[in-house]
Amino acid sequence: MSRDTALGLPGSLGVGVGPAFLVPRPGRAIRRRAADPEREVARLEGAITEARQEIERARSAFVGDESEIALVLDAQLLLYSDRMLAEWTAKAIREEGLGVEWAVERTVGRLGEPLRQSSARYLRERAEDIDHVGRHLLRQLRGDAELELPEGDVVLVAADLSPAEAARIFAAPGLRGVVLESGSATSHTALLARALEVPAVVGARGALDRVISGEALVVDGLRGRVLIAPDPEERAEAEARGGRYRAFAQGLLERRTEPVATRDGVEVTVRANLELPEEIDLALTHGARGVGLYRTEFLLLHRGAVPSEEEQLAVYRRVAEAMAPAPVVFRTFDLGGDKLPPGERLGRGPNPAMGLRAMRLMRRRPELLRRQVRALLRAAVGEDVRVMFPMIAGVGELREARALVERCAAELSAEGVDHRMPPLGCMVEVPAAALRVHRLAAESDFLSVGTNDLVQYTLAADRTDPEVADVATPFDPAILELLQRIAEGAAGTPLAMCGDMAADPLALPLVLGLGYRALSVPVGSLPLVLEVVRRIDLGEAQALAAEAVELDDAAAVSALVRERAKDALGELWREVDA
Ligand code: PEP
Ligand code: MG
């Protein structure tokens, strides 16, 4: 039996096995055993000395000063001189074999405990001083280096990663799996794990407090479960399951070029969602008929800087040429919410998902959007490039965006720079847009439904919060009804779905049944989606959707869909509903 199990949510399909590599929460220790206790004690002494010197340097700016700051620094120095801090920590290292960071955290916790329990506010505040010392020491011990994975196989365990870190780290060759304490299936980190085909469990609360660095982990991205220190039998079973899943995915790959139509012969277009140019090859080998959503903001998040017009042009051209003659839908920067580059001040309001995001943020940064649109208009020459605006809430915003594109085109004409006006479309992912989709449809060349945000905003359930993952589900009848209204309201304007609902094998009969015939899904999900579409009977799917919309809640819809899916999906079912 494994030592422990952490439960989470499936973030990216597949099963990975490897030793744990922990990224501690800011100010928290890595739970690691000491390989060489005397070396760890020496690191402790070095860190205490450095921390003391840092405070002394800061203190020297206040010589003879009785200010509040000087007093606080003096109190901190006293704490560093406390023999118990050094002695108890060294004892935990030598006698219990704890790594120095873990031992510091333990000692600081024990020193502060009686104060924390006190009813006097003054004493409780002294406990906070002790906690500060602990965090300061941990920072000394860790340094502030950029996150790097060690050589060889690893399973990464972290509280959360920024999209920029995730984009860099998930491509590492030795990465066998990812466990995140935060996030849900549609958070951007999960989405990147799927794009780069790394098995992932997200929303695994408390994982960092239960895993010890270096111990073996099984990341079961099919079941949303992490086995901590599995026994040899469990490990072998996990490896076999992982192998079976890879073989199953490989089998699907072999059918990728076959026509994509439902059992009763209705054609469905399946395109890829891309975040990084590195995914182009996978998109092609996995059978994508073009790119239905290119999340351009990752260009910026990945590098932490805004690429120039020429740099962007080079990327857009490369993607468009690689996918030709199939189309590529480039979505303009959707920054904000859980996607902000380091150092960006705007978009960090009290509730970023509802604050300055996407076009609203771009209104404050018109230069950024202008640069991007110019690059896109130039990339459109000779290629099937299409441009889509994110988070449009109403027709006014759409007109504003279109006007900006027209201004850029006029500028390029005046400068004599070759360009072409591409088809312009918008995402339907804000409930207000869904309700008035007919108005957007009348002024758009195409529409694409983003279910990740549509679900989040319609059900008032944060897509990044695992606590409400069961609420934020596209199986809610309110979402189905909204999707139905969108399909009807689009009336003739080409309509696609690029949110993750389109990649969920259990949701697909509903999606097709509600009237959607064009999908765009994460690269890693392509083969499975193509195969599921081929097994759906559209007549049955329409009847299922009509029945589901009338049900009371998401649980009832989910039960109905599962019941019907078992027959339709056959052996596919066993893999997706493990
Ligand atoms: C969506 O919201 O469904 C979507 C496709 O956009 P993103 O996931 O990038 O917010
Ligand atoms: Mg969105």
XYZ file of C-alpha atoms and ligand atoms in Angstrom:
589
model
C 0.000 0.000 0.000
C 1.234 3.487 -0.805
C 2.184 5.660 2.181
C -0.559 8.155 1.356
C -2.872 9.277 -1.435
C -3.599 12.822 -2.512
C -6.840 13.412 -4.366
C -7.249 16.052 -7.016
C -8.788 16.478 -10.429
C -7.616 15.111 -13.768
C -5.611 17.963 -15.299
C -4.016 16.173 -18.229
C -4.550 12.558 -19.302
C -1.862 9.908 -18.819
C -0.046 8.227 -15.950
C 3.484 9.204 -14.881
C 5.819 7.747 -12.260
C 8.959 9.347 -10.828
C 10.663 10.894 -7.801
C 9.051 14.006 -6.334
C 10.600 17.423 -6.929
C 8.944 19.956 -4.640
C 8.538 23.655 -5.275
C 7.718 25.073 -1.831
C 5.080 27.707 -1.327
C 6.588 31.167 -0.870
C 8.031 31.268 2.650
C 7.505 27.538 3.243
C 10.093 24.773 3.571
C 10.809 21.847 1.288
C 10.068 18.596 3.146
C 13.367 16.906 2.446
C 15.503 14.395 4.360
C 19.116 15.270 5.194
C 21.614 13.201 3.171
C 24.561 14.596 5.172
C 23.379 16.030 8.527
C 26.643 17.851 9.330
C 26.492 19.647 5.991
C 22.927 20.675 6.731
C 23.936 22.021 10.148
C 26.717 24.023 8.496
C 24.153 25.466 6.031
C 21.974 26.415 8.987
C 24.829 28.251 10.714
C 25.747 30.020 7.465
C 22.136 31.096 6.886
C 21.762 32.430 10.441
C 24.982 34.434 10.097
C 23.918 35.870 6.725
C 20.448 36.713 7.976
C 21.938 38.490 11.025
C 24.325 40.454 8.824
C 21.485 41.503 6.525
C 19.524 42.850 9.474
C 22.600 44.542 10.944
C 23.202 46.295 7.629
C 19.606 47.504 7.582
C 19.896 48.506 11.279
C 23.034 50.579 10.657
C 20.894 53.023 8.658
C 19.116 53.892 11.912
C 22.085 54.490 14.282
C 20.976 56.170 17.469
C 17.470 56.194 16.137
C 14.690 55.060 18.419
C 12.233 54.785 15.591
C 9.750 51.936 15.373
C 11.760 50.344 12.527
C 14.976 50.306 14.555
C 13.174 48.679 17.458
C 11.691 46.019 15.227
C 15.090 45.243 13.713
C 16.639 44.990 17.158
C 13.959 42.560 18.231
C 14.648 40.453 15.131
C 18.367 40.404 15.927
C 17.571 39.151 19.408
C 15.565 36.323 17.950
C 18.476 35.269 15.730
C 20.673 35.184 18.833
C 18.219 32.871 20.595
C 20.169 29.673 21.316
C 17.009 27.604 21.115
C 16.565 28.478 17.447
C 19.989 27.132 16.465
C 20.046 24.248 18.943
C 16.571 22.854 18.356
C 17.030 23.075 14.605
C 20.415 21.326 14.682
C 18.896 18.618 16.896
C 16.050 18.002 14.426
C 18.621 17.650 11.647
C 20.982 15.315 13.538
C 18.474 13.184 15.426
C 15.467 13.083 13.108
C 17.346 13.376 9.816
C 15.287 16.342 8.569
C 16.618 18.604 5.814
C 17.609 22.031 7.144
C 14.604 23.891 5.694
C 12.132 21.419 7.153
C 13.949 21.556 10.527
C 13.847 25.385 10.580
C 10.141 25.374 9.851
C 9.548 22.832 12.638
C 11.585 24.790 15.222
C 9.995 28.119 14.366
C 6.574 26.492 14.635
C 7.391 25.141 18.112
C 8.997 28.333 19.385
C 5.990 30.377 18.378
C 3.308 27.937 19.481
C 2.803 29.114 23.134
C 2.717 32.746 21.941
C 0.207 31.984 19.199
C -2.163 30.461 21.795
C -1.978 33.538 24.029
C -5.013 35.740 24.540
C -2.782 38.845 24.670
C -2.438 40.551 21.322
C 1.107 41.700 22.135
C 2.269 38.099 22.585
C 0.465 36.898 19.452
C 2.323 39.572 17.510
C 5.627 38.258 18.891
C 4.687 34.899 17.342
C 4.478 36.699 14.009
C 7.984 38.053 14.569
C 9.208 34.497 15.025
C 7.424 33.461 11.824
C 9.183 36.291 9.983
C 12.509 34.951 11.184
C 11.565 31.538 9.814
C 10.604 32.947 6.415
C 13.743 35.067 6.291
C 15.921 32.046 7.043
C 14.172 29.954 4.414
C 14.780 32.652 1.851
C 18.464 32.685 2.787
C 18.630 28.921 2.436
C 16.869 28.789 -0.885
C 18.161 31.871 -2.663
C 15.807 33.401 -5.218
C 16.971 31.456 -8.216
C 14.642 30.801 -11.154
C 12.879 27.464 -10.900
C 14.973 24.745 -12.588
C 14.279 21.015 -12.730
C 17.069 18.594 -11.782
C 18.436 16.151 -14.389
C 16.657 12.839 -14.909
C 13.063 11.786 -14.286
C 10.989 13.923 -11.925
C 7.424 14.545 -10.896
C 6.910 18.209 -10.089
C 4.798 19.100 -7.037
C 3.918 22.777 -6.581
C 1.240 24.977 -5.066
C 0.817 26.712 -8.389
C 2.901 27.807 -11.343
C 2.574 30.929 -13.412
C 1.767 30.227 -17.065
C 5.255 31.522 -17.869
C 6.914 28.985 -15.540
C 4.620 26.221 -16.747
C 5.376 26.905 -20.412
C 9.113 26.675 -19.705
C 9.079 23.692 -17.366
C 6.456 21.420 -18.915
C 8.626 21.010 -22.015
C 11.533 19.520 -19.965
C 12.369 16.024 -21.244
C 12.618 14.358 -17.802
C 9.243 15.614 -16.561
C 7.066 12.544 -15.894
C 4.113 14.281 -14.298
C 2.821 17.351 -12.497
C 0.884 17.724 -9.261
C -0.558 21.131 -8.451
C -2.372 22.094 -5.280
C -4.361 24.763 -7.086
C -6.243 24.900 -10.341
C -8.979 22.965 -12.024
C -9.326 21.204 -15.363
C -9.740 24.499 -17.223
C -7.093 26.577 -15.443
C -4.328 27.731 -17.751
C -1.692 25.547 -16.131
C -3.783 22.408 -16.730
C -4.328 23.543 -20.259
C -0.573 23.831 -20.852
C 0.006 20.384 -19.360
C -2.468 18.967 -21.872
C -0.878 20.918 -24.698
C 2.537 19.475 -23.888
C 1.127 16.018 -23.041
C 2.390 15.819 -19.467
C 0.165 13.749 -17.113
C -1.181 16.127 -14.473
C -3.335 16.154 -11.361
C -4.539 19.607 -10.338
C -6.395 20.862 -7.276
C -4.541 18.342 -5.092
C -4.939 20.273 -1.845
C -2.248 19.763 0.773
C 0.018 17.719 -1.536
C 3.090 19.744 -0.548
C 2.544 18.949 3.124
C 2.318 15.234 2.500
C 5.021 14.491 -0.042
C 8.699 14.282 0.885
C 11.230 15.369 -1.717
C 12.647 12.447 -3.689
C 10.065 9.837 -2.767
C 8.311 8.034 -5.604
C 4.972 9.359 -6.838
C 2.388 8.031 -9.233
C 0.551 10.854 -11.012
C -2.661 9.405 -12.323
C -4.038 12.086 -14.633
C -6.847 9.760 -15.708
C -8.276 9.347 -12.211
C -7.085 12.618 -10.684
C -5.102 10.791 -7.978
C -1.561 10.845 -6.654
C -0.076 7.782 -4.894
C 2.705 8.754 -2.497
C 5.495 6.176 -2.112
C 3.609 3.383 -3.941
C 4.527 -0.221 -3.139
C 6.197 -2.195 -5.966
C 2.911 -3.745 -7.040
C 1.127 -0.369 -7.257
C 4.048 1.103 -9.101
C 4.038 -1.729 -11.639
C 0.266 -1.404 -12.075
C 0.620 2.372 -12.643
C 3.399 1.872 -15.161
C 1.254 -0.693 -16.994
C -1.723 1.687 -16.997
C 0.476 4.487 -18.302
C 1.765 2.184 -21.044
C -1.775 1.074 -21.919
C -2.889 4.666 -22.194
C 0.051 5.550 -24.429
C -0.658 2.538 -26.667
C -4.322 3.518 -26.781
C -3.392 7.108 -27.713
C -0.962 5.766 -30.327
C -3.752 3.620 -31.829
C -5.893 6.722 -32.108
C -3.058 8.555 -33.825
C -3.010 5.980 -36.589
C -6.564 6.915 -37.560
C -5.987 10.657 -37.462
C -6.084 11.231 -41.234
C -9.357 9.366 -41.762
C -12.407 11.556 -42.465
C -14.063 13.085 -39.444
C -17.821 12.633 -39.502
C -20.454 11.296 -37.154
C -21.740 7.705 -37.592
C -24.635 9.075 -39.616
C -22.299 10.976 -41.911
C -22.392 14.594 -40.687
C -19.000 16.219 -41.141
C -17.334 17.860 -38.139
C -14.288 20.133 -38.374
C -11.764 19.596 -35.597
C -8.978 22.120 -35.203
C -6.264 22.596 -32.578
C -5.834 25.060 -29.737
C -2.220 26.230 -29.625
C -0.326 28.185 -27.027
C 3.255 27.888 -28.231
C 4.854 27.526 -31.677
C 6.528 24.354 -30.339
C 3.126 22.638 -30.567
C 2.838 22.977 -34.362
C 4.391 19.587 -35.118
C 2.155 17.831 -32.615
C -0.902 19.544 -34.086
C 0.041 18.305 -37.555
C 0.866 14.747 -36.518
C -2.297 14.559 -34.392
C -4.572 15.334 -37.326
C -5.602 18.971 -36.754
C -7.439 20.571 -39.671
C -5.984 23.989 -38.849
C -5.795 26.020 -35.657
C -9.106 27.177 -34.194
C -7.549 29.126 -31.337
C -4.000 30.426 -31.088
C -3.596 31.933 -27.599
C -1.104 34.656 -28.556
C -0.729 35.941 -24.992
C 1.616 33.033 -24.287
C 4.137 34.672 -26.618
C 4.383 37.374 -24.046
C 3.929 35.327 -20.890
C 6.571 32.878 -22.016
C 9.251 35.526 -22.476
C 8.081 38.042 -19.894
C 8.539 40.790 -22.513
C 6.482 42.125 -25.386
C 7.820 40.887 -28.731
C 8.318 43.533 -31.436
C 6.087 43.730 -34.517
C 8.762 41.952 -36.591
C 9.211 39.189 -33.999
C 5.473 38.617 -33.838
C 5.217 38.635 -37.628
C 7.863 35.892 -37.797
C 5.924 33.676 -35.336
C 2.512 34.255 -36.958
C 3.942 33.546 -40.421
C 5.661 30.394 -39.217
C 2.435 29.031 -37.738
C 0.290 30.050 -40.736
C 2.729 28.540 -43.244
C 3.046 25.294 -41.283
C -0.727 24.818 -41.164
C -1.453 25.973 -44.759
C -3.762 25.554 -46.565
C -5.782 25.084 -43.345
C -6.726 28.269 -41.468
C -5.188 29.655 -38.282
C -7.357 31.722 -35.953
C -5.111 34.037 -33.966
C -6.758 35.417 -30.873
C -5.476 38.850 -29.872
C -3.807 39.126 -26.433
C -6.091 37.849 -23.688
C -4.060 39.085 -20.738
C -5.358 39.411 -17.198
C -7.287 36.989 -14.982
C -4.828 34.182 -14.301
C -2.598 35.294 -17.214
C -0.420 38.284 -16.400
C 3.236 38.754 -17.301
C 5.619 39.278 -14.387
C 5.939 42.951 -13.519
C 2.647 44.000 -15.154
C 0.801 46.280 -12.761
C -2.470 46.666 -14.614
C -4.958 43.834 -14.333
C -4.085 43.016 -10.718
C -7.231 44.513 -9.228
C -9.214 43.017 -6.344
C -10.825 40.421 -8.597
C -8.648 39.984 -11.687
C -11.104 37.686 -13.496
C -13.658 40.476 -13.405
C -11.267 43.382 -13.736
C -9.054 44.638 -16.527
C -8.801 41.582 -18.722
C -8.330 41.071 -22.472
C -9.848 43.912 -24.546
C -10.387 46.029 -21.418
C -6.703 45.818 -20.576
C -5.823 46.456 -24.225
C -7.864 49.661 -24.140
C -5.319 50.879 -21.569
C -2.455 49.519 -23.633
C -3.541 50.419 -27.177
C 0.049 50.398 -28.371
C 0.378 46.715 -27.502
C -2.719 45.759 -29.477
C -1.779 48.006 -32.375
C 1.609 46.343 -32.674
C -0.001 42.915 -32.637
C -2.708 43.752 -35.164
C -0.156 45.208 -37.591
C 1.845 41.977 -37.372
C -1.307 39.906 -37.963
C -2.405 41.958 -41.001
C 1.038 41.481 -42.504
C 1.042 37.743 -41.737
C -2.328 37.423 -43.490
C -0.779 38.068 -46.923
C -1.041 34.823 -48.884
C -2.166 32.790 -45.845
C -5.515 31.819 -44.321
C -5.046 33.939 -41.208
C -8.116 34.935 -39.209
C -8.232 37.284 -36.214
C -10.417 36.794 -33.151
C -11.081 39.123 -30.202
C -11.354 37.659 -26.680
C -13.825 38.503 -23.895
C -16.091 40.691 -26.018
C -19.128 41.634 -23.923
C -21.139 43.559 -26.477
C -21.359 44.991 -29.924
C -19.765 48.306 -28.873
C -16.523 46.555 -27.928
C -16.564 44.594 -31.157
C -16.910 47.791 -33.209
C -14.066 49.380 -31.265
C -11.829 46.401 -32.017
C -12.788 46.411 -35.693
C -12.088 50.144 -35.911
C -8.609 49.580 -34.500
C -7.912 46.925 -37.139
C -9.111 49.298 -39.859
C -6.863 52.057 -38.544
C -3.885 49.689 -38.603
C -4.720 48.679 -42.188
C -4.895 52.347 -43.219
C -1.539 52.997 -41.527
C 0.112 50.095 -43.312
C -1.335 51.265 -46.653
C 0.021 54.754 -46.042
C 3.432 53.266 -45.250
C 3.267 51.073 -48.385
C 3.581 47.880 -46.298
C 2.054 44.738 -47.795
C -0.919 43.449 -45.787
C -4.394 41.928 -46.094
C -7.630 42.441 -44.164
C -8.364 39.045 -42.551
C -11.772 37.747 -41.481
C -12.557 39.170 -38.012
C -14.434 37.230 -35.363
C -15.055 37.221 -31.668
C -15.219 34.836 -28.772
C -18.501 34.227 -27.038
C -17.409 33.639 -23.456
C -19.083 36.401 -21.472
C -22.749 35.716 -20.637
C -23.720 39.167 -21.942
C -22.298 38.238 -25.338
C -24.111 34.906 -25.270
C -27.439 36.592 -24.581
C -27.036 39.012 -27.469
C -25.151 36.741 -29.824
C -27.428 37.659 -32.746
C -26.078 41.208 -32.601
C -22.475 40.023 -32.533
C -23.162 37.515 -35.310
C -24.465 40.305 -37.547
C -21.114 42.110 -37.326
C -18.659 39.196 -37.162
C -17.189 36.982 -39.844
C -17.163 34.084 -37.358
C -17.793 33.267 -33.692
C -16.169 30.843 -31.283
C -17.574 29.826 -27.923
C -15.158 29.773 -24.993
C -16.852 27.477 -22.518
C -14.107 27.815 -19.891
C -14.969 31.425 -19.214
C -18.629 31.131 -20.141
C -19.026 28.496 -17.402
C -16.984 30.526 -14.907
C -18.990 33.720 -15.393
C -22.423 32.169 -15.818
C -22.185 29.976 -12.728
C -20.105 32.463 -10.689
C -17.497 29.765 -10.052
C -13.795 30.584 -10.427
C -12.201 28.318 -13.033
C -8.950 28.229 -11.032
C -10.482 27.276 -7.684
C -10.613 23.519 -7.010
C -13.151 24.124 -4.212
C -15.794 24.980 -6.808
C -14.670 22.624 -9.559
C -17.858 20.599 -9.151
C -19.936 23.762 -9.651
C -17.966 25.048 -12.648
C -19.151 22.327 -15.000
C -20.494 22.622 -18.540
C -22.986 19.875 -17.645
C -25.076 22.430 -15.767
C -28.413 22.752 -17.634
C -28.058 26.570 -17.548
C -24.921 26.241 -19.659
C -26.593 23.810 -22.047
C -29.479 26.201 -22.518
C -27.108 29.091 -23.146
C -25.148 27.033 -25.672
C -28.372 26.165 -27.430
C -29.347 29.844 -27.618
C -25.920 30.727 -28.997
C -26.183 28.071 -31.716
C -29.613 29.378 -32.712
C -28.645 33.056 -32.416
C -25.515 32.699 -34.570
C -27.909 32.063 -37.443
C -25.628 31.390 -40.373
C -22.455 33.065 -39.074
C -19.795 30.315 -38.853
C -19.742 29.083 -35.253
C -17.147 26.975 -33.441
C -16.447 25.905 -29.869
C -12.890 26.264 -28.585
C -13.428 25.910 -24.814
C -12.442 22.657 -23.138
C -15.981 21.313 -23.184
C -15.284 20.445 -26.829
C -12.432 18.185 -25.699
C -14.402 16.248 -23.092
C -15.453 12.897 -24.580
C -18.513 12.770 -22.321
C -19.629 16.279 -23.261
C -19.154 15.834 -27.009
C -22.544 14.200 -27.717
C -24.160 17.230 -26.061
C -21.987 19.682 -27.999
C -22.872 18.123 -31.363
C -26.464 17.569 -30.303
C -26.812 21.276 -29.478
C -25.757 22.201 -33.007
C -21.978 22.710 -32.997
C -20.129 21.353 -36.070
C -16.694 22.956 -35.638
C -14.473 22.295 -32.624
C -11.053 23.389 -31.523
C -9.344 21.348 -28.818
C -5.969 21.041 -27.041
C -3.405 19.275 -29.191
C -3.100 16.338 -26.790
C -6.861 15.724 -26.934
C -7.128 15.710 -30.753
C -6.919 11.961 -31.474
C -9.456 11.098 -28.772
C -11.880 13.797 -29.895
C -11.645 12.685 -33.549
C -12.432 9.117 -32.518
C -15.334 10.038 -30.240
C -16.916 12.186 -32.976
C -16.799 9.192 -35.354
C -18.775 7.120 -32.855
C -21.561 9.611 -32.221
C -24.911 9.253 -33.949
C -26.150 12.793 -34.468
C -29.816 11.856 -34.242
C -29.218 10.212 -30.859
C -27.056 13.153 -29.744
C -29.813 15.641 -30.582
C -32.339 13.612 -28.569
C -29.853 13.414 -25.677
C -29.240 17.189 -25.710
C -32.988 17.925 -25.781
C -33.477 15.636 -22.777
C -30.459 17.032 -20.870
C -31.537 20.694 -21.183
C -34.750 19.840 -19.358
C -33.022 18.226 -16.351
C -32.674 19.885 -12.938
C -28.954 19.986 -12.313
C -25.452 19.075 -13.450
C -25.472 15.787 -11.528
C -28.552 14.609 -13.408
C -27.045 15.625 -16.774
C -23.770 13.917 -15.944
C -25.571 10.706 -14.926
C -27.625 10.700 -18.134
C -24.596 11.330 -20.336
C -22.569 8.611 -18.617
C -25.355 6.108 -18.980
C -25.647 6.737 -22.748
C -21.911 7.098 -23.361
C -21.051 3.615 -22.148
C -22.548 1.997 -25.240
C -21.387 4.583 -27.739
C -17.794 4.783 -26.556
C -17.123 1.069 -26.003
C -13.480 0.495 -25.100
C -12.826 4.243 -25.269
C -15.066 4.544 -22.249
C -12.825 2.433 -20.051
C -9.877 4.695 -20.748
C -11.649 7.996 -20.188
C -13.730 6.988 -17.196
C -11.099 4.945 -15.408
C -12.379 29.776 -22.949
O -12.564 30.650 -22.100
O -13.112 28.766 -23.072
C -11.251 29.882 -23.883
C -11.125 29.061 -24.910
O -10.296 30.824 -23.631
P -9.209 30.684 -22.456
O -9.304 29.274 -21.917
O -7.886 30.987 -23.046
O -9.673 31.706 -21.482
Mg -11.501 32.510 -22.227
